[in-house]
CSV table of C-alpha atoms in Angstrom, one decimal:
chain,number,residue,atom,x,y,z
A,1,MET,CA,-47.2,-13.2,-4.3
A,2,PRO,CA,-49.6,-15.2,-6.3
A,3,THR,CA,-49.2,-13.8,-9.8
A,4,LYS,CA,-51.4,-13.9,-13.0
A,5,ILE,CA,-48.9,-12.2,-15.3
A,6,ASP,CA,-49.1,-13.3,-18.9
A,7,ASP,CA,-46.4,-13.0,-21.4
A,8,ALA,CA,-48.0,-9.9,-23.0
A,9,THR,CA,-47.9,-8.1,-19.5
A,10,LEU,CA,-44.4,-9.2,-19.0
A,11,VAL,CA,-43.3,-7.6,-22.1
A,12,THR,CA,-44.5,-4.2,-20.7
A,13,ILE,CA,-42.8,-4.8,-17.5
A,14,LEU,CA,-39.5,-5.8,-19.2
A,15,ALA,CA,-39.7,-2.6,-21.2
A,16,GLN,CA,-39.2,-0.6,-18.2
A,17,ILE,CA,-35.9,-2.4,-17.3
A,18,LYS,CA,-32.6,-1.4,-18.5
A,19,PHE,CA,-30.4,-4.5,-18.9
A,20,ASP,CA,-26.6,-4.2,-19.2
A,21,GLU,CA,-24.6,-5.2,-22.2
A,22,GLN,CA,-24.8,-8.8,-21.0
A,23,GLY,CA,-28.5,-8.6,-20.7
A,24,LEU,CA,-28.5,-8.6,-17.0
A,25,VAL,CA,-29.9,-6.3,-14.1
A,26,PRO,CA,-28.7,-6.5,-10.5
A,27,ALA,CA,-31.4,-7.8,-8.2
A,28,ILE,CA,-31.3,-7.1,-4.4
A,29,ALA,CA,-33.1,-9.6,-2.1
A,30,GLN,CA,-34.5,-8.2,1.1
A,31,ASP,CA,-36.4,-10.1,3.7
A,32,HIS,CA,-40.0,-8.6,3.7
A,33,GLU,CA,-40.5,-9.1,7.4
A,34,LYS,CA,-37.1,-8.8,9.2
A,35,GLY,CA,-35.8,-6.2,6.6
A,36,ASP,CA,-32.4,-7.3,6.3
A,37,VAL,CA,-30.7,-7.5,2.9
A,38,VAL,CA,-29.9,-11.1,2.3
A,39,MET,CA,-28.1,-11.0,-1.0
A,40,MET,CA,-27.5,-9.4,-4.4
A,41,ALA,CA,-27.5,-11.4,-7.6
A,42,TRP,CA,-28.4,-11.0,-11.3
A,43,MET,CA,-31.5,-11.4,-13.4
A,44,ASN,CA,-32.0,-11.7,-17.1
A,45,ALA,CA,-35.4,-11.4,-18.9
A,46,GLU,CA,-35.9,-15.0,-18.4
A,47,ALA,CA,-35.2,-15.1,-14.7
A,48,ILE,CA,-37.6,-12.0,-14.3
A,49,ARG,CA,-40.4,-14.0,-16.1
A,50,GLU,CA,-39.7,-17.1,-14.1
A,51,THR,CA,-39.8,-15.0,-10.8
A,52,LEU,CA,-43.0,-13.0,-11.7
A,53,GLN,CA,-44.9,-15.9,-13.0
A,54,SER,CA,-43.8,-18.6,-10.5
A,55,GLY,CA,-43.8,-16.3,-7.5
A,56,ARG,CA,-40.5,-17.9,-6.6
A,57,VAL,CA,-37.3,-15.8,-7.0
A,58,CYS,CA,-34.9,-17.0,-9.8
A,59,TYR,CA,-31.7,-15.4,-10.8
A,60,TRP,CA,-29.1,-15.9,-13.7
A,61,SER,CA,-25.9,-17.4,-12.5
A,62,ARG,CA,-23.1,-15.7,-14.2
A,63,SER,CA,-20.6,-18.3,-13.2
A,64,ARG,CA,-22.6,-21.3,-14.4
A,65,LYS,CA,-24.4,-19.4,-17.1
A,66,ASN,CA,-27.9,-20.8,-16.5
A,67,LEU,CA,-31.0,-19.9,-14.7
A,68,TRP,CA,-30.7,-20.3,-11.0
A,69,LYS,CA,-34.0,-21.1,-9.3
A,70,LYS,CA,-32.9,-20.1,-5.9
A,71,GLY,CA,-33.0,-23.0,-3.3
A,72,GLU,CA,-33.5,-25.6,-6.0
A,73,THR,CA,-30.5,-27.5,-4.9
A,74,SER,CA,-30.2,-26.2,-1.2
A,75,GLY,CA,-34.0,-26.0,-0.5
A,76,GLN,CA,-33.4,-22.5,0.7
A,77,HIS,CA,-35.8,-20.8,-1.7
A,78,GLN,CA,-37.3,-17.3,-1.7
A,79,ASP,CA,-41.0,-16.7,-2.2
A,80,LEU,CA,-41.6,-13.4,-3.9
A,81,VAL,CA,-43.5,-11.0,-1.8
A,82,ASN,CA,-42.9,-7.7,-3.7
A,83,PHE,CA,-41.1,-6.9,-6.9
A,84,LEU,CA,-39.8,-3.3,-7.2
A,85,ILE,CA,-38.1,-1.3,-9.9
A,86,ASP,CA,-35.9,1.6,-9.2
A,87,CYS,CA,-36.0,5.2,-10.7
A,88,ASP,CA,-34.0,4.6,-13.7
A,89,GLY,CA,-34.9,0.9,-14.2
A,90,ASP,CA,-31.4,-0.5,-13.9
A,91,THR,CA,-31.9,-2.2,-10.5
A,92,ILE,CA,-34.3,-4.5,-9.1
A,93,LEU,CA,-35.4,-5.0,-5.4
A,94,VAL,CA,-37.3,-8.2,-4.4
A,95,LYS,CA,-39.0,-8.4,-1.2
A,96,VAL,CA,-38.8,-12.0,-0.1
A,97,ARG,CA,-39.8,-14.6,2.3
A,98,GLN,CA,-36.5,-16.4,2.9
A,99,HIS,CA,-36.7,-20.0,3.6
A,100,GLY,CA,-33.7,-20.9,5.8
A,101,VAL,CA,-30.4,-19.1,4.7
A,102,ALA,CA,-29.6,-17.0,1.7
A,103,CYS,CA,-25.8,-17.4,1.6
A,104,HIS,CA,-24.0,-20.3,0.2
A,105,THR,CA,-21.8,-20.3,3.3
A,106,GLY,CA,-24.8,-21.3,5.4
A,107,ARG,CA,-25.4,-17.8,6.8
A,108,ARG,CA,-28.7,-15.9,6.7
A,109,SER,CA,-27.3,-13.2,4.7
A,110,CYS,CA,-24.3,-12.9,2.4
A,111,PHE,CA,-23.5,-9.5,4.1
A,112,TYR,CA,-21.7,-11.1,7.1
A,113,ARG,CA,-18.4,-9.1,6.8
A,114,SER,CA,-18.2,-5.7,8.5
A,115,VAL,CA,-15.5,-3.1,8.4
A,116,ASP,CA,-15.1,-1.6,11.7
A,117,ALA,CA,-13.9,1.9,12.5
A,118,LYS,CA,-10.2,0.9,12.5
A,119,GLY,CA,-10.6,-0.9,9.2
A,120,THR,CA,-10.6,-4.4,10.5
A,121,ILE,CA,-13.0,-6.8,8.7
A,122,LYS,CA,-15.1,-8.8,11.2
A,123,GLU,CA,-17.5,-11.5,10.8
A,124,ILE,CA,-20.7,-10.4,12.4
A,125,MET,CA,-22.8,-13.3,11.6
A,126,GLY,CA,-22.5,-17.1,12.3
A,127,VAL,CA,-23.2,-20.1,10.2
A,128,THR,CA,-26.7,-21.4,10.7
A,129,VAL,CA,-26.6,-24.4,8.5
A,130,SER,CA,-23.3,-26.1,7.5
A,131,PRO,CA,-22.6,-25.7,3.6
A,132,GLU,CA,-22.1,-29.6,3.7
A,133,THR,CA,-25.7,-30.0,4.8
A,134,LEU,CA,-27.0,-27.4,2.3
A,135,TYR,CA,-25.5,-29.0,-0.8
A,136,SER,CA,-25.6,-32.6,0.3
A,137,GLY,CA,-28.3,-33.3,-2.3
A,138,SER,CA,-30.6,-34.8,0.3
B,1,MET,CA,-19.1,6.1,11.7
B,2,PRO,CA,-16.0,7.9,12.6
B,3,THR,CA,-13.1,6.2,11.0
B,4,LYS,CA,-9.4,6.1,11.5
B,5,ILE,CA,-8.6,4.0,8.4
B,6,ASP,CA,-5.2,4.8,6.9
B,7,ASP,CA,-4.1,4.1,3.4
B,8,ALA,CA,-2.2,0.9,4.4
B,9,THR,CA,-5.4,-0.5,6.0
B,10,LEU,CA,-7.5,0.5,3.1
B,11,VAL,CA,-5.4,-1.6,0.8
B,12,THR,CA,-6.2,-4.7,2.9
B,13,ILE,CA,-9.8,-3.9,2.6
B,14,LEU,CA,-9.7,-3.3,-1.1
B,15,ALA,CA,-7.9,-6.7,-1.6
B,16,GLN,CA,-11.1,-8.3,-0.3
B,17,ILE,CA,-13.3,-6.7,-2.9
B,18,LYS,CA,-13.8,-8.0,-6.5
B,19,PHE,CA,-14.2,-5.1,-8.9
B,20,ASP,CA,-15.6,-5.8,-12.3
B,21,GLU,CA,-13.8,-5.1,-15.5
B,22,GLN,CA,-14.6,-1.5,-15.3
B,23,GLY,CA,-13.1,-1.4,-11.8
B,24,LEU,CA,-16.4,-1.0,-10.0
B,25,VAL,CA,-18.6,-2.7,-7.6
B,26,PRO,CA,-22.3,-2.5,-6.9
B,27,ALA,CA,-23.1,-0.7,-3.5
B,28,ILE,CA,-26.6,-1.0,-1.8
B,29,ALA,CA,-27.6,1.7,0.6
B,30,GLN,CA,-29.9,0.9,3.3
B,31,ASP,CA,-31.3,3.2,5.9
B,32,HIS,CA,-29.7,1.9,9.2
B,33,GLU,CA,-32.7,2.7,11.3
B,34,LYS,CA,-35.7,2.4,9.1
B,35,GLY,CA,-34.2,-0.6,7.2
B,36,ASP,CA,-35.5,0.4,3.7
B,37,VAL,CA,-33.2,0.2,0.8
B,38,VAL,CA,-32.9,3.6,-0.6
B,39,MET,CA,-30.8,3.1,-3.6
B,40,MET,CA,-28.1,1.1,-5.5
B,41,ALA,CA,-25.1,2.7,-7.2
B,42,TRP,CA,-21.4,1.9,-7.9
B,43,MET,CA,-18.2,2.5,-6.3
B,44,ASN,CA,-14.6,2.3,-7.5
B,45,ALA,CA,-11.5,2.0,-5.1
B,46,GLU,CA,-11.4,5.9,-4.8
B,47,ALA,CA,-15.1,6.0,-3.8
B,48,ILE,CA,-14.6,3.3,-1.2
B,49,ARG,CA,-11.5,5.2,0.2
B,50,GLU,CA,-13.5,8.4,0.3
B,51,THR,CA,-16.4,6.6,2.0
B,52,LEU,CA,-14.4,4.9,4.6
B,53,GLN,CA,-12.0,7.7,5.5
B,54,SER,CA,-14.6,10.5,5.4
B,55,GLY,CA,-17.5,8.7,6.9
B,56,ARG,CA,-19.9,10.1,4.2
B,57,VAL,CA,-21.0,7.7,1.4
B,58,CYS,CA,-19.4,8.4,-2.0
B,59,TYR,CA,-20.1,6.7,-5.4
B,60,TRP,CA,-18.7,6.5,-8.8
B,61,SER,CA,-21.1,8.0,-11.3
B,62,ARG,CA,-21.1,5.9,-14.4
B,63,SER,CA,-22.7,8.6,-16.5
B,64,ARG,CA,-20.6,11.6,-15.4
B,65,LYS,CA,-17.6,9.5,-15.0
B,66,ASN,CA,-16.6,11.1,-11.8
B,67,LEU,CA,-16.7,10.7,-8.1
B,68,TRP,CA,-20.1,11.4,-6.7
B,69,LYS,CA,-20.0,12.6,-3.2
B,70,LYS,CA,-23.8,11.8,-2.5
B,71,GLY,CA,-25.6,14.9,-1.5
B,72,GLU,CA,-22.8,17.5,-2.4
B,73,THR,CA,-25.2,19.1,-4.9
B,74,SER,CA,-28.5,18.3,-3.4
B,75,GLY,CA,-27.6,18.3,0.4
B,76,GLN,CA,-29.2,14.9,0.7
B,77,HIS,CA,-26.0,13.2,2.0
B,78,GLN,CA,-25.5,9.8,3.6
B,79,ASP,CA,-23.6,9.3,6.7
B,80,LEU,CA,-21.9,6.0,6.9
B,81,VAL,CA,-23.1,3.7,9.8
B,82,ASN,CA,-21.8,0.4,8.6
B,83,PHE,CA,-19.7,-0.9,5.7
B,84,LEU,CA,-20.5,-4.7,4.8
B,85,ILE,CA,-18.9,-6.8,2.2
B,86,ASP,CA,-20.6,-10.0,0.8
B,87,CYS,CA,-19.4,-13.5,0.8
B,88,ASP,CA,-17.7,-13.3,-2.5
B,89,GLY,CA,-16.8,-9.7,-2.3
B,90,ASP,CA,-18.5,-8.5,-5.2
B,91,THR,CA,-21.1,-6.4,-3.6
B,92,ILE,CA,-21.1,-3.8,-0.9
B,93,LEU,CA,-23.9,-3.0,1.5
B,94,VAL,CA,-23.6,0.4,3.3
B,95,LYS,CA,-25.9,1.2,6.1
B,96,VAL,CA,-26.5,4.8,6.2
B,97,ARG,CA,-28.1,7.7,7.9
B,98,GLN,CA,-30.1,9.2,5.1
B,99,HIS,CA,-30.3,12.9,5.2
B,100,GLY,CA,-33.6,13.8,3.2
B,101,VAL,CA,-34.2,11.9,0.2
B,102,ALA,CA,-32.1,9.5,-1.6
B,103,CYS,CA,-33.8,9.6,-5.1
B,104,HIS,CA,-33.1,12.2,-7.8
B,105,THR,CA,-36.9,12.4,-8.3
B,106,GLY,CA,-37.4,13.6,-4.7
B,107,ARG,CA,-38.6,10.5,-3.4
B,108,ARG,CA,-37.1,9.0,-0.2
B,109,SER,CA,-36.0,5.7,-2.0
B,110,CYS,CA,-35.2,5.0,-5.7
B,111,PHE,CA,-37.4,1.7,-5.4
B,112,TYR,CA,-40.9,3.4,-5.7
B,113,ARG,CA,-42.3,1.4,-8.6
B,114,SER,CA,-43.9,-1.9,-7.6
B,115,VAL,CA,-45.2,-4.7,-9.9
B,116,ASP,CA,-48.6,-6.0,-8.5
B,117,ALA,CA,-50.0,-9.4,-8.9
B,118,LYS,CA,-51.5,-8.5,-12.2
B,119,GLY,CA,-48.4,-7.1,-13.7
B,120,THR,CA,-49.3,-3.5,-13.2
B,121,ILE,CA,-46.6,-1.1,-12.4
B,122,LYS,CA,-47.8,1.2,-9.6
B,123,GLU,CA,-46.0,4.1,-7.8
B,124,ILE,CA,-46.0,3.3,-4.2
B,125,MET,CA,-44.1,6.4,-2.9
B,126,GLY,CA,-44.8,10.2,-3.2
B,127,VAL,CA,-42.3,13.0,-4.0
B,128,THR,CA,-41.1,14.5,-0.7
B,129,VAL,CA,-39.0,17.3,-2.2
B,130,SER,CA,-39.3,18.5,-5.7
B,131,PRO,CA,-36.4,17.9,-8.0
B,132,GLU,CA,-36.3,21.6,-8.8
B,133,THR,CA,-35.7,22.4,-5.0
B,134,LEU,CA,-33.1,19.5,-4.8
B,135,TYR,CA,-31.0,20.7,-7.7
B,136,SER,CA,-31.6,24.4,-7.5
B,137,GLY,CA,-28.1,25.1,-6.1
B,138,SER,CA,-29.3,27.0,-3.4
């Protein structure tokens, strides 16, 4: 999604979003072609600006407390295809072109554990790329 | 998803979930057939118990501060098809059979506002059922 969104327009968009008391909003990432939900993370206003203006998805890392340009270290970045805001403005859905895997475990999606009808938690997705490779820095 | 999950098994499942300081976890609902993300809401331990044991999706309403058996008032309920936990246990993805519409505005999905490349927010989905009909109590 090539964007031409200037800072003034961004202010209008941000006014539609309800951030929580930490200044964050949950952002769901869904593969735009395959349709699978690959992850959920958090954005602050700066992450939304970076996402919309660069066309690459950027989150806010709550653990590291910094902007998290997805894929900057691992190479597994997400191109923005569509940016959606929900009815009450407190959740974002980004449709993305996922390069490689979304999960830090090396799986395509973070949602790889499923509860079956008996309550057993089963892994339904294998590791595509080893985490060592993902974060080798090469 | 017909479940036979007793309370002891439930404790094991809940141990895999990281609730926030309010005892809540975000839960994304995705239509299991069409693949569209229809809403995001919050669950507490009791909502998860109700969801898994009844097979119908139940959230925690942060505004009303009570259990929210989705569709109890509107009839637009969600049958549970699959219950997924993400890698770090702090987000749930429920795959559902959505009866009618998910959004209180009468749209199929809560994510009906899209930011285009110029930054204009556009409604990309029409109202299927009028909110007056949804909440008429009939």
